[in-house]
Every structure is written in structure tokens, then in C-alpha cells.
């Protein structure tokens, strides 16, 4: 009880990702730019998937939730890190550190499971294309999402309970830019063998289950692709899976180093680099690799922009008569100096209808049919 009370009143100090060198300002600006682009790219992906009916498919439904997870777990870390550098102080309380650790592990765990289960979507699309609407129905998609969030929440609850219940009786300086499990364990004192064993088992399960689904799915996909006689068909099949393979490799590779390699392979610099990669860069790379270079997504972007331009044109067109009346009232209130000035073409009967009178109110149009918009 005394140790728990001592932990609750403890403040930690985050050393941060930046040093006080000349390059720290440039690094700060680069991370700000990357974070802003990541939030924008993922936000655009979510918006397009929900706004365009052509993207209302299981793959893009899951992809929009992947973008949402990227936004959330990056937002739990990067703003705090940037604010600490801007203020010049990296203090964080025990409660805030626990909350950051819990949210981060929950979102990252959910992404682990979601990336693994998304491989099942690719397996069904390539190996059972005719049964795709049945095997990837709306109910199945929601079950995949629920399983991902449940797995991430359970993993986060167990790891947070294990890590934050340790007594931190040595240094309170966290040589990192956020509260991460391996770094927090280094600060703990006492017998940590049981805690490290349980944490290792949890991390193995968190990575092993999704990775097993990925390997089984892509093994079946490779077997199916080898049976396709058409070179064009094989190319399309590989193109369908290439984006998911790249994202899984980048994300799982950094996580394997962080949570599964023994402590002897870790150094503070390596930990910061790998953590920065999958907390700062990966949320930007996911939409670029998986979405924004996809022809379906770019087509949805063009359709949505065309609808927006069409709506703006309609608003402008229907506001023209009102604008004309306003201009006409101003012209009548302040008539021109020479009201007798007229331009008359009387050479032919057809030209008589084309007379232009400067003294006419500006809001009246002789040929309103010329203003009919192209969509009418």
C-alpha cells in the first residue's frame, strides 16, 4: 500500500526525443510537419470512405478504422512530446503516465489484431471471390472490428496493471519521449522476473495470433496465385496484397524489436528510433501506401471534389439574381452622368434586338437563357 501511494505521488521526467543540439529545431519542425500530414492523410481517408459509395466495401471499411486507430494512438504521444520541447520541461505525473501507457497499448494492440485480420479479407477476395459478399458480410466486418478492439483493450489492461504496479524506487527519469513498457521496467526495483515473464507472454500472444493469421492467409494466397495461368491475373493479385504486406512488415518489424528482443539488444537510442518510426512515421505511411496511391481512392477523391465544385457552382448561380437586384438598386440610386448615351445598331432587323442601353438597370438580363448552367 505504501509503495502504491508513493507511486501515485511520483512525477516522472521524460528526456524526450530532442537534444539541445543545433539540429533539434529542424527535427522539431520535421516532426510537426509529419504529424500534421499524418493527421490530414488519415482524416482524408476516413472522409472519402464514408462519403463515396464506391468505397463502401469491406476492405475500405476496415481501412477507415485502421486510419482512425493511427490518428488516435499517434495523438496520445506526439502532441505531449512537442509540447514538452516547446515548454522546455518534460515532467509527467504517475497518473498521466499510466493513462498514456494504457491508451497507447490499447490502440497499438487493436492495430496489431486489425492488420492481422485484414489479411483474411485479402485471402477471401483472391481465393474465394464469388463468395466474398457472404464471407465478408457486414456482420463479419463488425466481428473483426470488435475482436480487434477487445484484444487491444485486454492486452492494454493486463500490461498496464503489470507495469504500473511495480515500485519505482530508483531514478524517475524516463530516457524516452513517452511512457513505454521496456523503459518503465528499467526504472522499477525489486524482483522483476515474474513481471517480465508475464509481459513477454502477453506481447508474444499479441504478436503471435495476428502474425499467424497473416502467414496462413498469404500462404493460401500464394498457392492460389501460382495456379492462375494469366500473367495479368497474377499481377493484379499481387498488387492487391502488396500494400497490406508492406504495412504489416513495417509495423510488425518495429514492434518485434521493441517487445520481443531480449534487453541486451536494446539501447536508449535504438529504442527511441524504433518507437519514433512506428508512432510518428507509420501513421503517415499507412494512408500513403495503402490508400492514397490506390486508384479507387484517387477516383473517389475526384468524384467528391467534382460534387463539391458542382454544389458551389449551383450556390453561385442561384445567388446571381439577388446580386443583380442589389447592383440594380445601387445603379438607380446613383445614375451615371450621361444617361443619354446609347449604343444602337439599326443596320438590320436582327440587330435591333441587340440594343445595349447603359441607362438600363444592371440586374436585368436580355438573354437569361445564356445563364442556364451546364447541369440543367
JSON list of C-alpha atoms in Angstrom, two decimals, residues 14-20 24-25 27-29 31-32 77-91:
[
{"chain": "A", "resi": 14, "resn": "UNK", "atom": "CA", "xyz": [10.82, 12.43, -19.90]},
{"chain": "A", "resi": 15, "resn": "UNK", "atom": "CA", "xyz": [14.16, 13.12, -21.54]},
{"chain": "A", "resi": 16, "resn": "UNK", "atom": "CA", "xyz": [12.39, 13.45, -24.90]},
{"chain": "A", "resi": 17, "resn": "UNK", "atom": "CA", "xyz": [13.40, 12.72, -28.45]},
{"chain": "A", "resi": 18, "resn": "UNK", "atom": "CA", "xyz": [15.18, 16.04, -28.97]},
{"chain": "A", "resi": 19, "resn": "UNK", "atom": "CA", "xyz": [18.59, 17.01, -27.71]},
{"chain": "A", "resi": 20, "resn": "UNK", "atom": "CA", "xyz": [19.79, 20.54, -27.19]},
{"chain": "A", "resi": 24, "resn": "UNK", "atom": "CA", "xyz": [16.88, 19.86, -32.60]},
{"chain": "A", "resi": 25, "resn": "UNK", "atom": "CA", "xyz": [14.94, 22.81, -34.08]},
{"chain": "A", "resi": 27, "resn": "UNK", "atom": "CA", "xyz": [13.89, 17.86, -36.05]},
{"chain": "A", "resi": 28, "resn": "UNK", "atom": "CA", "xyz": [11.08, 19.57, -34.15]},
{"chain": "A", "resi": 29, "resn": "UNK", "atom": "CA", "xyz": [9.81, 21.22, -37.35]},
{"chain": "A", "resi": 31, "resn": "UNK", "atom": "CA", "xyz": [8.08, 16.02, -36.72]},
{"chain": "A", "resi": 32, "resn": "UNK", "atom": "CA", "xyz": [5.43, 18.76, -36.64]},
{"chain": "A", "resi": 77, "resn": "UNK", "atom": "CA", "xyz": [2.14, 10.64, -27.80]},
{"chain": "A", "resi": 78, "resn": "UNK", "atom": "CA", "xyz": [3.23, 13.25, -30.34]},
{"chain": "A", "resi": 79, "resn": "UNK", "atom": "CA", "xyz": [1.38, 16.35, -29.01]},
{"chain": "A", "resi": 80, "resn": "UNK", "atom": "CA", "xyz": [2.79, 15.75, -25.50]},
{"chain": "A", "resi": 81, "resn": "UNK", "atom": "CA", "xyz": [6.30, 15.32, -26.90]},
{"chain": "A", "resi": 82, "resn": "UNK", "atom": "CA", "xyz": [6.09, 18.51, -28.99]},
{"chain": "A", "resi": 83, "resn": "UNK", "atom": "CA", "xyz": [4.63, 20.48, -26.08]},
{"chain": "A", "resi": 84, "resn": "UNK", "atom": "CA", "xyz": [7.44, 19.31, -23.77]},
{"chain": "A", "resi": 85, "resn": "UNK", "atom": "CA", "xyz": [10.05, 20.53, -26.23]},
{"chain": "A", "resi": 86, "resn": "UNK", "atom": "CA", "xyz": [8.26, 23.85, -26.71]},
{"chain": "A", "resi": 87, "resn": "UNK", "atom": "CA", "xyz": [7.91, 24.45, -22.96]},
{"chain": "A", "resi": 88, "resn": "UNK", "atom": "CA", "xyz": [11.37, 23.10, -22.18]},
{"chain": "A", "resi": 89, "resn": "UNK", "atom": "CA", "xyz": [10.16, 20.73, -19.46]},
{"chain": "A", "resi": 90, "resn": "UNK", "atom": "CA", "xyz": [9.22, 17.05, -19.79]},
{"chain": "A", "resi": 91, "resn": "UNK", "atom": "CA", "xyz": [7.50, 16.35, -16.47]}
]
